[in-house]
Short mmCIF file of N, CA, C and O in Angstrom, two decimals:
data_model
loop_
_atom_site.label_atom_id
_atom_site.label_comp_id
_atom_site.label_asym_id
_atom_site.label_seq_id
_atom_site.Cartn_x
_atom_site.Cartn_y
_atom_site.Cartn_z
N MET A 12 1.93 18.11 7.97
CA MET A 12 1.39 16.86 7.50
C MET A 12 0.73 16.14 8.67
O MET A 12 1.32 15.40 9.39
N ARG A 13 -0.52 16.46 8.86
CA ARG A 13 -1.29 15.81 9.95
C ARG A 13 -2.70 15.49 9.47
O ARG A 13 -3.20 16.14 8.56
N GLY A 14 -3.35 14.62 10.12
CA GLY A 14 -4.71 14.24 9.76
C GLY A 14 -5.28 13.36 10.82
O GLY A 14 -4.64 13.09 11.84
N TYR A 15 -6.54 12.91 10.62
CA TYR A 15 -7.17 12.04 11.60
C TYR A 15 -7.95 10.95 10.89
O TYR A 15 -8.75 11.21 9.99
N ASP A 16 -7.68 9.72 11.24
CA ASP A 16 -8.39 8.54 10.71
C ASP A 16 -9.36 8.10 11.78
O ASP A 16 -8.95 7.52 12.81
N GLY A 17 -10.64 8.34 11.60
CA GLY A 17 -11.68 7.95 12.59
C GLY A 17 -11.79 6.46 12.78
O GLY A 17 -12.12 5.99 13.81
N GLY A 18 -11.57 5.69 11.71
CA GLY A 18 -11.71 4.22 11.80
C GLY A 18 -10.64 3.60 12.68
O GLY A 18 -10.92 2.71 13.44
N LYS A 19 -9.41 4.07 12.54
CA LYS A 19 -8.33 3.49 13.35
C LYS A 19 -8.00 4.33 14.57
O LYS A 19 -7.11 4.00 15.31
N GLN A 20 -8.71 5.46 14.73
CA GLN A 20 -8.50 6.38 15.84
C GLN A 20 -7.05 6.84 15.91
O GLN A 20 -6.42 6.87 16.95
N VAL A 21 -6.53 7.22 14.75
CA VAL A 21 -5.15 7.68 14.62
C VAL A 21 -5.13 9.14 14.26
O VAL A 21 -5.76 9.55 13.32
N LYS A 22 -4.40 9.93 15.02
CA LYS A 22 -4.20 11.34 14.72
C LYS A 22 -2.75 11.55 14.31
O LYS A 22 -1.82 11.03 14.93
N GLY A 23 -2.53 12.27 13.22
CA GLY A 23 -1.18 12.55 12.79
C GLY A 23 -0.85 11.93 11.45
O GLY A 23 -1.37 12.35 10.44
N ARG A 24 0.01 10.89 11.50
CA ARG A 24 0.49 10.27 10.26
C ARG A 24 0.35 8.77 10.29
O ARG A 24 0.31 8.16 11.37
N LYS A 25 0.27 8.18 9.08
CA LYS A 25 0.29 6.72 9.00
C LYS A 25 1.45 6.34 8.06
O LYS A 25 1.75 7.06 7.10
N ARG A 26 2.06 5.25 8.36
CA ARG A 26 3.19 4.75 7.57
C ARG A 26 2.73 3.56 6.76
O ARG A 26 2.09 2.66 7.27
N HIS A 27 3.05 3.55 5.49
CA HIS A 27 2.76 2.46 4.58
C HIS A 27 4.07 1.87 4.16
O HIS A 27 4.94 2.59 3.59
N ILE A 28 4.27 0.59 4.44
CA ILE A 28 5.57 0.00 4.27
C ILE A 28 5.46 -1.19 3.30
O ILE A 28 4.60 -2.03 3.40
N LEU A 29 6.38 -1.24 2.35
CA LEU A 29 6.50 -2.34 1.38
C LEU A 29 7.77 -3.12 1.73
O LEU A 29 8.88 -2.57 1.72
N VAL A 30 7.60 -4.40 2.10
CA VAL A 30 8.75 -5.25 2.45
C VAL A 30 8.68 -6.50 1.62
O VAL A 30 7.65 -6.88 1.06
N ASP A 31 9.84 -7.25 1.56
CA ASP A 31 9.83 -8.51 0.88
C ASP A 31 9.46 -9.63 1.87
O ASP A 31 9.13 -9.37 3.01
N THR A 32 9.49 -10.87 1.40
CA THR A 32 9.06 -11.97 2.27
C THR A 32 9.99 -12.22 3.44
O THR A 32 9.63 -12.93 4.41
N GLN A 33 11.18 -11.68 3.41
CA GLN A 33 12.11 -11.81 4.55
C GLN A 33 12.00 -10.58 5.50
O GLN A 33 12.72 -10.50 6.46
N GLY A 34 11.09 -9.66 5.18
CA GLY A 34 10.92 -8.49 6.01
C GLY A 34 11.87 -7.37 5.71
O GLY A 34 11.95 -6.39 6.44
N LEU A 35 12.63 -7.49 4.62
CA LEU A 35 13.59 -6.43 4.23
C LEU A 35 12.82 -5.26 3.63
O LEU A 35 11.94 -5.47 2.76
N LEU A 36 13.15 -4.07 4.01
CA LEU A 36 12.46 -2.86 3.59
C LEU A 36 12.73 -2.58 2.14
O LEU A 36 13.84 -2.53 1.68
N LEU A 37 11.62 -2.36 1.36
CA LEU A 37 11.69 -1.97 -0.03
C LEU A 37 11.36 -0.48 -0.17
O LEU A 37 12.04 0.23 -0.85
N LYS A 38 10.30 -0.05 0.52
CA LYS A 38 9.85 1.35 0.40
C LYS A 38 8.98 1.70 1.60
O LYS A 38 8.21 0.88 2.09
N VAL A 39 9.11 2.94 2.04
CA VAL A 39 8.26 3.50 3.11
C VAL A 39 7.64 4.75 2.58
O VAL A 39 8.27 5.56 1.94
N MET A 40 6.36 4.93 2.89
CA MET A 40 5.66 6.18 2.53
C MET A 40 4.90 6.65 3.77
O MET A 40 4.17 5.88 4.35
N VAL A 41 5.09 7.90 4.14
CA VAL A 41 4.40 8.49 5.27
C VAL A 41 3.41 9.53 4.76
O VAL A 41 3.82 10.43 4.02
N LEU A 42 2.17 9.37 5.14
CA LEU A 42 1.10 10.28 4.70
C LEU A 42 0.25 10.74 5.89
O LEU A 42 0.32 10.16 6.97
N GLU A 43 -0.59 11.74 5.62
CA GLU A 43 -1.53 12.15 6.63
C GLU A 43 -2.46 11.02 7.03
O GLU A 43 -2.80 10.18 6.17
N ALA A 44 -2.88 10.98 8.24
CA ALA A 44 -3.73 9.86 8.72
C ALA A 44 -5.09 9.85 8.05
O ALA A 44 -5.75 8.80 7.99
N ASP A 45 -5.59 10.96 7.50
CA ASP A 45 -6.90 10.96 6.92
C ASP A 45 -6.97 10.42 5.52
O ASP A 45 -8.03 10.36 4.91
N ILE A 46 -5.87 9.97 4.93
CA ILE A 46 -5.85 9.36 3.61
C ILE A 46 -6.17 7.89 3.77
O ILE A 46 -5.54 7.19 4.60
N GLN A 47 -7.13 7.37 3.02
CA GLN A 47 -7.49 5.98 3.08
C GLN A 47 -6.32 5.07 2.76
O GLN A 47 -5.53 5.37 1.88
N ASP A 48 -6.24 3.90 3.42
CA ASP A 48 -5.14 2.98 3.18
C ASP A 48 -5.07 2.55 1.73
O ASP A 48 -3.99 2.46 1.14
N ARG A 49 -6.21 2.23 1.15
CA ARG A 49 -6.20 1.76 -0.27
C ARG A 49 -5.76 2.83 -1.24
O ARG A 49 -5.14 2.53 -2.24
N ASP A 50 -6.04 4.11 -0.91
CA ASP A 50 -5.53 5.19 -1.79
C ASP A 50 -4.04 5.35 -1.63
O ASP A 50 -3.34 5.59 -2.61
N ALA A 51 -3.56 5.20 -0.41
CA ALA A 51 -2.12 5.27 -0.19
C ALA A 51 -1.41 4.10 -0.91
O ALA A 51 -0.31 4.27 -1.46
N ALA A 52 -2.01 2.93 -0.88
CA ALA A 52 -1.43 1.75 -1.56
C ALA A 52 -1.30 2.01 -3.05
O ALA A 52 -0.28 1.66 -3.65
N ARG A 53 -2.32 2.58 -3.66
CA ARG A 53 -2.22 2.89 -5.08
C ARG A 53 -1.08 3.81 -5.39
O ARG A 53 -0.31 3.58 -6.29
N HIS A 54 -0.93 4.84 -4.57
CA HIS A 54 0.16 5.81 -4.73
C HIS A 54 1.52 5.12 -4.58
O HIS A 54 2.41 5.30 -5.39
N LEU A 55 1.63 4.27 -3.55
CA LEU A 55 2.90 3.57 -3.30
C LEU A 55 3.22 2.63 -4.47
O LEU A 55 4.36 2.59 -4.93
N LEU A 56 2.21 1.90 -4.97
CA LEU A 56 2.49 0.93 -6.06
C LEU A 56 2.77 1.64 -7.39
O LEU A 56 3.63 1.18 -8.12
N ILE A 57 2.06 2.70 -7.67
CA ILE A 57 2.27 3.42 -8.91
C ILE A 57 3.71 3.91 -8.99
O ILE A 57 4.38 3.83 -10.00
N GLN A 58 4.24 4.38 -7.86
CA GLN A 58 5.59 4.91 -7.83
C GLN A 58 6.65 3.80 -7.86
O GLN A 58 7.77 4.03 -8.34
N ASN A 59 6.31 2.55 -7.43
CA ASN A 59 7.36 1.60 -7.20
C ASN A 59 7.22 0.28 -7.91
O ASN A 59 8.13 -0.53 -7.85
N ILE A 60 6.10 0.00 -8.58
CA ILE A 60 5.95 -1.33 -9.16
C ILE A 60 7.01 -1.63 -10.21
O ILE A 60 7.49 -2.75 -10.33
N ALA A 61 7.42 -0.64 -10.98
CA ALA A 61 8.44 -0.85 -12.01
C ALA A 61 9.82 -1.09 -11.38
O ALA A 61 10.66 -1.72 -12.01
N ARG A 62 10.04 -0.63 -10.19
CA ARG A 62 11.32 -0.84 -9.52
C ARG A 62 11.51 -2.25 -9.04
O ARG A 62 12.62 -2.71 -8.80
N PHE A 63 10.39 -2.98 -8.87
CA PHE A 63 10.44 -4.34 -8.36
C PHE A 63 9.70 -5.28 -9.33
O PHE A 63 8.63 -5.79 -9.02
N PRO A 64 10.28 -5.54 -10.51
CA PRO A 64 9.59 -6.35 -11.50
C PRO A 64 9.40 -7.81 -11.07
O PRO A 64 8.55 -8.51 -11.62
N TRP A 65 10.13 -8.26 -10.09
CA TRP A 65 10.03 -9.63 -9.60
C TRP A 65 8.85 -9.80 -8.65
O TRP A 65 8.49 -10.91 -8.24
N LEU A 66 8.18 -8.73 -8.28
CA LEU A 66 7.09 -8.74 -7.34
C LEU A 66 5.88 -9.47 -7.98
O LEU A 66 5.43 -9.09 -9.04
N ARG A 67 5.38 -10.52 -7.34
CA ARG A 67 4.28 -11.30 -7.89
C ARG A 67 3.06 -11.33 -6.98
O ARG A 67 1.96 -11.56 -7.42
N LYS A 68 3.27 -11.18 -5.68
CA LYS A 68 2.16 -11.31 -4.71
C LYS A 68 2.37 -10.28 -3.59
O LYS A 68 3.49 -10.09 -3.14
N ILE A 69 1.27 -9.67 -3.15
CA ILE A 69 1.29 -8.72 -2.06
C ILE A 69 0.30 -9.18 -1.01
O ILE A 69 -0.85 -9.46 -1.31
N TRP A 70 0.72 -9.25 0.25
CA TRP A 70 -0.14 -9.56 1.36
C TRP A 70 -0.43 -8.27 2.11
O TRP A 70 0.48 -7.51 2.41
N THR A 71 -1.67 -8.01 2.45
CA THR A 71 -2.05 -6.81 3.17
C THR A 71 -3.05 -7.13 4.29
O THR A 71 -3.60 -8.25 4.35
N ASP A 72 -3.28 -6.11 5.18
CA ASP A 72 -4.33 -6.31 6.16
C ASP A 72 -5.66 -5.78 5.60
O ASP A 72 -5.75 -5.31 4.43
N GLY A 73 -6.71 -5.88 6.38
CA GLY A 73 -8.06 -5.57 5.91
C GLY A 73 -8.28 -4.12 5.49
O GLY A 73 -9.22 -3.81 4.82
N GLY A 74 -7.44 -3.22 5.94
CA GLY A 74 -7.55 -1.82 5.56
C GLY A 74 -7.37 -1.54 4.10
O GLY A 74 -7.77 -0.48 3.59
N TYR A 75 -6.84 -2.50 3.34
CA TYR A 75 -6.58 -2.33 1.93
C TYR A 75 -7.59 -3.08 1.03
O TYR A 75 -7.42 -3.13 -0.14
N ARG A 76 -8.66 -3.59 1.63
CA ARG A 76 -9.64 -4.32 0.81
C ARG A 76 -10.52 -3.38 0.02
O ARG A 76 -10.44 -2.17 0.11
N GLY A 77 -11.35 -3.95 -0.80
CA GLY A 77 -12.26 -3.17 -1.68
C GLY A 77 -11.82 -3.19 -3.11
O GLY A 77 -11.30 -4.17 -3.58
N LEU A 78 -12.00 -2.08 -3.78
CA LEU A 78 -11.70 -1.97 -5.24
C LEU A 78 -10.19 -2.11 -5.53
O LEU A 78 -9.80 -2.32 -6.64
N LEU A 79 -9.35 -1.95 -4.48
CA LEU A 79 -7.94 -2.03 -4.67
C LEU A 79 -7.49 -3.38 -5.24
O LEU A 79 -6.55 -3.45 -6.07
N VAL A 80 -8.15 -4.45 -4.85
CA VAL A 80 -7.76 -5.81 -5.30
C VAL A 80 -7.80 -5.92 -6.81
O VAL A 80 -6.83 -6.33 -7.47
N GLY A 81 -8.91 -5.52 -7.40
CA GLY A 81 -9.05 -5.57 -8.88
C GLY A 81 -8.10 -4.55 -9.56
O GLY A 81 -7.56 -4.88 -10.62
N TRP A 82 -7.91 -3.39 -8.96
CA TRP A 82 -7.02 -2.41 -9.53
C TRP A 82 -5.60 -2.96 -9.61
O TRP A 82 -4.89 -2.80 -10.62
N VAL A 83 -5.15 -3.58 -8.55
CA VAL A 83 -3.77 -4.13 -8.48
C VAL A 83 -3.61 -5.24 -9.54
O VAL A 83 -2.58 -5.26 -10.26
N ARG A 84 -4.59 -6.12 -9.65
CA ARG A 84 -4.50 -7.18 -10.68
C ARG A 84 -4.45 -6.61 -12.06
O ARG A 84 -3.69 -7.09 -12.93
N ARG A 85 -5.26 -5.59 -12.35
CA ARG A 85 -5.36 -5.05 -13.71
C ARG A 85 -4.16 -4.18 -14.09
O ARG A 85 -3.58 -4.37 -15.15
N PHE A 86 -3.76 -3.28 -13.21
CA PHE A 86 -2.73 -2.34 -13.60
C PHE A 86 -1.31 -2.75 -13.15
O PHE A 86 -0.35 -2.39 -13.81
N CYS A 87 -1.19 -3.44 -12.05
CA CYS A 87 0.16 -3.82 -11.59
C CYS A 87 0.49 -5.26 -11.98
O CYS A 87 1.63 -5.69 -11.85
N ARG A 88 -0.50 -6.03 -12.39
CA ARG A 88 -0.31 -7.45 -12.73
C ARG A 88 0.34 -8.23 -11.59
O ARG A 88 1.24 -9.00 -11.79
N VAL A 89 -0.19 -7.95 -10.37
CA VAL A 89 0.30 -8.61 -9.17
C VAL A 89 -0.94 -9.14 -8.45
O VAL A 89 -1.99 -8.55 -8.50
N ASP A 90 -0.80 -10.26 -7.73
CA ASP A 90 -1.91 -10.80 -6.96
C ASP A 90 -1.90 -10.18 -5.56
O ASP A 90 -0.87 -10.18 -4.86
N LEU A 91 -3.04 -9.63 -5.17
CA LEU A 91 -3.17 -8.99 -3.86
C LEU A 91 -4.01 -9.86 -3.00
O LEU A 91 -5.14 -10.22 -3.31
N ASP A 92 -3.43 -10.29 -1.85
CA ASP A 92 -4.12 -11.22 -0.91
C ASP A 92 -4.34 -10.49 0.41
O ASP A 92 -3.39 -10.00 1.00
N ILE A 93 -5.59 -10.42 0.85
CA ILE A 93 -5.92 -9.73 2.08
C ILE A 93 -6.10 -10.72 3.21
O ILE A 93 -6.71 -11.73 3.03
#
């Protein structure tokens, strides 16, 4: 499980972490570095959105912008703030 993300200059793996507002860990997903952040976010949310029905808002960094915002609103019914 290795890859290279030219944008972030990362070789190997990237970790995608879902935490609550207190910083408590909800879910971690480790993927190859060459997978786009927004694609990893879709995978993470598809697997876990039903486990956290109280989830109403997600804050992310700029790597998750683009079509993901509309996708999250439509399919997860959660507000995504970048």
